Amino acid sequence: MNYKIALIKGDGIGPEVVNEAVGVLEAVGEKFGHTFEFVDVLLGGCATDAVGKSYPDGTAEKCRACDAVLLGAVGGPKWGSDKPPEQRPETALLAIRKDLGLYANLRPATLRPAMADACPLKKETAEKGIDLMMVRELTGGIYFGKRDRYQTEDRGLECTDLMAYSEQEIERIGRRAFELARLRRKKVSSVDKANVLETSRLWRSVMHRLAEEYPDVQYEDVLVDNCAMQLVRDPGQFDVVVTENMFGDILSDEASMVTGSIGLLPSASIGDTAPGLYEPIHGSAPDIAGQDKANPIATILSVAMMFRYSFQRAAEADAIEAAVDAVLAEGWRTPDIAEPGVTPIGTKEMGRLIRAHI
Ligand code: NAD
């Protein structure tokens, strides 16, 4: 197959980690007989510097013409909150997700076998293993609802943020979760706050209707406060966890922490028609940019997700994940994950070792 891939290298360590991921793509292409056409897309602080705005005209069209999008990271102190919105990298990130209709964010939280010691939880909890997929609704809810700020007569300023969800929005993310569970251990945990919120009561009723359509998938409702607790008490109980935007934002960070390092975790944002967007969960790490210190594994594992979810090529995804596990099992570490006494290797060397294993 020939795949056309948009590369958004971005800012800070973005170009360094994307370059290693591209190397891995090429190694996979060689092994499995695929070719790639790469399209460089300017987005983020580097775009502000080059053309005066972080989300240049035509960005979404360029991405839509590709089979998938690989993003490094954007942002940095140079383009902070003192800049107008159109020059800020975060504006571009929200815009591209919205414009491509990427309503489902998939974040696996996997404790890789060689990294069990990095898990901050009790040893016996870590030993049970962690392999869950957080599915977060990405384009609705309170982050996109109407906001208001007004002066009251007796209580000073008052603000509101509206949380709204439609049946259609809930159903499409719910279906994603059930379909994903069928490819995994066949369990869906749906997280809500149905004892308080009306949006959650609608969420729950739609999920129950879907659960009847997927009798082969085990289903449970979990209140968000209980889920936060269970993620640190016994994360091994979860397979697919599906939830609305704000709960997912918070819980996915919690889930990633229990697996150790930010430099190891990939993510995918997908919609119904446009290409999926694959990116590490970490930011542009300006403190280590340009020093060959960044861990490229999260971006490389994002490429594995690209093969699995955009190209339906599980063997290629498995090969990348196995290569990462093999390099970690051999004891190779970038500085962010190096145990005391271990001499770390650089970004490029980590990429080279993973390519060699593929
Ligand atoms: P960050 O993830 O960039 O860095 C947090 C810490 O983790 C830093 O110490 C950094 O050195 C380290 N780190 C991150 N990725 C690493 C890697 N691959 N290898 C080794 N160490 C790594 O978060 P931050 O410092 O809060 O944000 C920096 C910038 O990135 C900000 O401008 C922020 O807005 C932006 N950001 C972008 C994205 C994105 O592009 N999706 C996500 C989060 C933050």
XYZ file of C-alpha atoms and ligand atoms in Angstrom:
402
model
C 0.000 0.000 0.000
C 0.993 3.621 -0.444
C -0.034 5.900 2.415
C -0.068 9.671 2.327
C 0.738 11.093 5.754
C 0.576 14.713 6.908
C 3.460 15.562 9.234
C 2.908 18.361 11.724
C 6.290 18.504 13.412
C 5.442 21.606 15.453
C 7.603 23.216 18.106
C 10.192 22.325 20.750
C 10.959 18.593 20.702
C 8.191 18.029 18.100
C 10.520 17.833 15.058
C 13.000 15.582 16.909
C 10.412 12.973 17.930
C 8.549 13.085 14.604
C 11.805 12.475 12.708
C 12.376 9.257 14.678
C 8.757 8.177 14.123
C 9.180 8.749 10.373
C 12.256 6.512 10.489
C 10.136 3.820 12.125
C 7.415 4.229 9.478
C 10.021 3.685 6.792
C 11.365 0.588 8.540
C 7.818 -0.819 8.751
C 7.299 0.033 5.084
C 10.411 -1.916 4.147
C 9.393 -4.951 6.191
C 5.735 -5.068 5.119
C 5.992 -3.643 1.582
C 4.364 -0.213 2.081
C 5.466 3.149 0.727
C 4.761 6.578 2.168
C 4.293 10.066 0.826
C 4.889 12.724 3.481
C 3.271 16.162 3.385
C 4.777 18.755 5.735
C 2.084 20.883 7.391
C 2.975 24.036 9.294
C 1.031 24.481 12.547
C 1.752 25.979 15.981
C 4.340 28.504 17.103
C 6.523 27.800 14.070
C 3.577 28.773 11.848
C 3.103 32.021 13.793
C 6.770 32.821 13.177
C 6.555 31.951 9.486
C 3.174 33.351 8.419
C 1.819 35.308 11.419
C -0.818 32.783 12.568
C -0.645 29.436 14.283
C -3.313 27.853 12.070
C -2.509 28.929 8.510
C -5.291 28.998 5.904
C -5.725 25.682 4.138
C -4.317 23.554 6.974
C -7.433 21.379 7.349
C -7.699 20.878 3.552
C -4.064 19.748 3.383
C -4.690 17.232 6.171
C -7.967 16.011 4.655
C -6.085 15.091 1.486
C -3.983 12.624 3.512
C -4.704 9.166 4.967
C -3.547 10.145 8.475
C -1.913 12.988 10.387
C 1.127 12.625 12.661
C 1.694 15.490 15.080
C 4.735 16.069 17.317
C 3.817 18.836 19.757
C 3.160 22.556 19.650
C 3.660 25.456 22.026
C 6.316 27.202 24.035
C 6.966 30.299 26.131
C 7.620 32.388 23.025
C 3.941 32.186 22.047
C 2.325 32.641 25.480
C -1.004 34.027 26.648
C 0.159 37.612 26.005
C -0.181 36.882 22.264
C -3.512 37.287 20.427
C -5.473 33.999 20.060
C -4.658 33.557 16.351
C -0.940 33.480 17.189
C -1.223 30.977 20.044
C -0.392 27.321 19.302
C -3.257 25.984 21.496
C -5.792 27.764 19.252
C -4.461 25.798 16.289
C -4.687 22.506 18.157
C -8.369 22.989 19.046
C -9.121 24.220 15.508
C -7.585 21.254 13.716
C -9.426 18.748 15.944
C -12.728 20.551 15.401
C -12.221 21.056 11.648
C -11.375 17.408 11.081
C -14.375 16.328 13.205
C -12.177 14.311 15.559
C -14.729 13.582 18.272
C -13.070 10.521 19.833
C -9.783 10.671 21.691
C -8.194 7.304 22.396
C -5.508 7.153 25.006
C -4.123 3.796 25.947
C -2.608 3.596 29.414
C -0.383 0.555 29.280
C 2.247 -0.384 31.797
C 4.946 -1.832 29.532
C 6.435 -4.954 31.147
C 10.006 -3.578 31.290
C 8.754 -0.397 32.990
C 6.873 -1.997 35.910
C 9.232 -0.303 38.393
C 8.188 3.139 37.085
C 4.607 2.559 38.267
C 3.968 4.693 41.355
C 1.350 2.261 42.673
C 1.879 -0.640 45.088
C 4.059 -3.420 43.678
C 1.257 -6.006 43.870
C -1.057 -3.642 41.943
C 1.550 -3.031 39.229
C 2.255 -6.745 38.945
C -1.365 -7.383 37.956
C -0.628 -5.294 34.835
C -2.326 -2.178 33.449
C -3.741 -2.166 29.936
C -6.683 0.157 29.535
C -8.002 2.382 26.767
C -9.474 5.719 27.765
C -12.030 6.912 25.192
C -12.783 10.594 25.683
C -15.465 12.599 23.874
C -13.487 15.475 22.364
C -15.730 18.008 20.668
C -18.705 18.492 22.998
C -19.613 19.123 26.612
C -18.558 21.950 28.857
C -15.395 22.873 26.900
C -17.499 23.811 23.888
C -20.646 25.073 25.655
C -21.828 28.654 25.926
C -19.896 30.742 28.469
C -21.172 33.787 30.258
C -19.813 36.402 32.651
C -22.033 39.028 34.206
C -22.206 41.419 37.122
C -24.762 40.690 39.843
C -26.188 43.259 42.225
C -25.149 41.593 45.449
C -22.637 38.797 44.706
C -20.080 40.488 42.465
C -19.126 38.884 39.156
C -20.763 35.575 38.237
C -19.851 33.137 35.460
C -21.423 30.104 33.862
C -20.143 27.332 31.565
C -22.833 25.287 29.886
C -22.468 21.524 29.606
C -24.628 20.191 26.785
C -24.743 16.775 25.115
C -27.065 15.396 22.465
C -28.093 11.763 22.045
C -26.297 11.746 18.695
C -23.000 12.903 20.233
C -23.220 10.289 22.985
C -24.205 7.476 20.658
C -21.295 7.962 18.243
C -18.642 7.954 21.001
C -20.418 5.073 22.742
C -20.331 2.974 19.572
C -16.605 3.642 19.222
C -16.078 2.331 22.743
C -18.071 -0.873 22.179
C -16.364 -1.517 18.837
C -12.946 -1.024 20.439
C -13.837 -3.349 23.302
C -14.612 -6.060 20.744
C -10.995 -5.804 19.571
C -9.713 -5.999 23.148
C -10.931 -7.754 26.305
C -14.632 -7.027 25.655
C -15.425 -4.800 28.616
C -16.769 -1.220 28.628
C -16.850 0.970 31.740
C -18.933 4.079 31.106
C -18.098 6.966 33.436
C -20.655 9.609 34.381
C -22.120 11.556 37.280
C -25.701 10.404 36.781
C -26.558 10.889 40.456
C -26.253 14.667 39.905
C -26.065 15.769 36.261
C -28.852 15.666 33.666
C -26.311 15.292 30.827
C -25.001 12.206 32.635
C -28.494 10.716 32.938
C -28.907 11.064 29.164
C -25.390 9.646 28.700
C -26.273 6.619 30.807
C -29.577 5.904 29.047
C -27.909 6.003 25.611
C -25.103 3.726 26.840
C -27.630 1.217 28.228
C -29.406 1.117 24.862
C -26.065 0.487 23.118
C -25.081 -2.184 25.647
C -28.105 -4.223 24.507
C -26.785 -4.091 20.946
C -23.426 -5.493 22.083
C -24.387 -8.481 24.272
C -20.895 -9.978 23.828
C -19.347 -6.964 25.615
C -19.476 -6.745 29.395
C -20.822 -3.347 30.464
C -20.761 -1.330 33.696
C -21.622 2.203 34.854
C -19.007 3.890 37.042
C -19.468 7.227 38.790
C -16.618 9.605 37.993
C -15.493 9.998 41.613
C -15.370 6.229 42.041
C -13.466 5.886 38.745
C -10.802 8.361 39.943
C -10.376 6.189 43.034
C -10.379 2.846 41.196
C -7.702 4.046 38.771
C -5.194 4.220 41.603
C -6.600 1.317 43.645
C -6.954 -1.320 40.920
C -6.462 -0.027 37.341
C -6.120 -3.603 36.069
C -9.923 -3.995 36.313
C -10.480 -1.633 33.357
C -10.421 -2.439 29.641
C -12.219 0.345 27.699
C -13.257 3.396 29.740
C -15.561 5.808 27.913
C -16.522 9.239 29.166
C -17.424 12.835 28.307
C -14.922 15.564 27.525
C -14.036 17.108 30.902
C -14.131 13.876 32.923
C -11.953 12.303 30.214
C -9.479 15.166 30.282
C -8.864 14.658 33.982
C -9.086 10.859 34.166
C -6.802 10.301 31.164
C -4.021 12.279 32.841
C -4.511 10.263 36.001
C -4.431 7.003 34.030
C -1.241 8.031 32.244
C 0.529 8.831 35.504
C -0.022 5.346 36.880
C 1.922 3.921 33.952
C 5.086 5.870 34.689
C 6.385 8.247 32.065
C 4.825 10.918 29.919
C 7.394 10.110 27.221
C 5.901 6.667 26.588
C 2.228 7.374 25.939
C 0.620 7.774 22.510
C -2.850 8.966 21.550
C -5.229 8.991 18.621
C -8.039 11.375 17.778
C -10.511 10.000 15.280
C -13.767 10.953 13.592
C -16.035 9.308 11.030
C -14.601 10.453 7.722
C -11.523 12.685 7.969
C -8.050 11.240 8.612
C -7.197 10.366 12.202
C -4.666 12.470 14.072
C -1.951 10.670 16.027
C 0.242 12.367 18.607
C 2.150 11.747 21.836
C 0.339 12.943 24.964
C 3.278 15.110 26.021
C 3.898 18.723 25.031
C 6.787 20.435 23.274
C 9.138 20.185 26.306
C 10.990 23.462 25.599
C 13.358 22.693 28.510
C 15.024 19.856 26.566
C 14.369 20.900 22.951
C 17.268 20.570 20.518
C 19.407 18.562 22.969
C 18.799 15.006 21.719
C 17.218 14.211 25.118
C 13.551 13.725 24.194
C 12.021 10.282 24.415
C 10.606 9.455 20.939
C 8.699 6.349 22.115
C 5.308 8.063 22.635
C 5.403 9.345 19.045
C 6.610 5.993 17.721
C 3.757 4.232 19.545
C 1.384 6.817 18.012
C 2.480 5.447 14.640
C 1.523 1.969 15.875
C -1.948 3.339 16.689
C -2.098 4.848 13.177
C -1.554 1.401 11.652
C -4.106 -0.185 13.979
C -6.938 2.360 13.771
C -6.545 4.259 10.476
C -5.049 1.564 8.276
C -6.534 -1.556 9.991
C -3.080 -3.165 9.939
C -2.626 -4.938 13.257
C 0.556 -6.846 12.266
C 2.431 -3.606 11.595
C 1.197 -2.121 14.883
C 2.213 -5.273 16.761
C 5.689 -5.137 15.173
C 6.262 -1.564 16.370
C 5.024 -2.302 19.898
C 7.149 -5.444 20.088
C 10.237 -3.505 18.957
C 9.660 -0.869 21.660
C 9.199 -3.545 24.318
C 12.354 -5.348 23.158
C 14.504 -2.200 23.342
C 13.157 -1.394 26.820
C 13.692 -4.982 27.954
C 17.330 -4.712 26.854
C 17.631 -1.826 29.316
C 17.988 1.109 26.908
C 16.597 4.333 28.408
C 16.319 7.995 27.444
C 17.031 10.399 30.361
C 13.350 10.763 31.373
C 12.976 7.044 32.139
C 16.547 6.139 33.151
C 16.777 4.493 36.565
C 19.610 5.736 38.832
C 22.955 4.351 37.668
C 21.806 3.775 34.077
C 23.626 5.784 31.381
C 20.904 7.223 29.174
C 20.899 7.286 25.380
C 19.674 10.092 23.102
C 16.562 10.546 20.965
C 18.288 9.467 17.747
C 19.875 6.368 19.257
C 16.528 5.259 20.729
C 14.954 5.656 17.292
C 17.782 3.715 15.647
C 17.505 0.811 18.112
C 13.729 0.527 17.605
C 14.161 0.585 13.811
C 16.822 -2.107 14.070
C 14.400 -4.361 15.990
C 11.704 -3.896 13.358
P 5.441 19.004 28.471
O 4.762 17.706 28.259
O 5.995 19.660 27.263
O 6.663 18.813 29.505
C 6.475 18.414 30.859
C 7.767 17.770 31.371
O 7.924 16.494 30.777
C 9.031 18.561 31.007
O 9.960 18.436 32.062
C 9.559 17.863 29.781
O 10.957 17.966 29.618
C 9.135 16.424 30.032
N 8.836 15.729 28.768
C 7.750 15.892 27.975
N 7.833 15.109 26.901
C 8.994 14.437 27.007
C 9.647 13.475 26.195
N 9.127 13.029 25.042
N 10.834 13.003 26.600
C 11.388 13.422 27.755
N 10.821 14.313 28.573
C 9.637 14.828 28.198
O 4.406 19.948 29.215
P 4.527 21.499 29.597
O 5.918 21.797 30.049
O 3.390 21.738 30.495
O 4.247 22.273 28.237
C 5.246 22.766 27.357
C 4.551 23.334 26.132
O 3.879 22.289 25.424
C 3.479 24.375 26.472
O 3.558 25.405 25.531
C 2.183 23.607 26.326
O 1.103 24.429 25.971
C 2.530 22.665 25.204
N 1.699 21.444 25.154
C 1.386 20.985 23.924
C 0.669 19.812 23.790
C 0.380 19.308 22.407
O 1.001 19.745 21.457
N -0.555 18.398 22.247
C 0.289 19.099 24.922
C 0.664 19.573 26.190
C 1.373 20.757 26.286
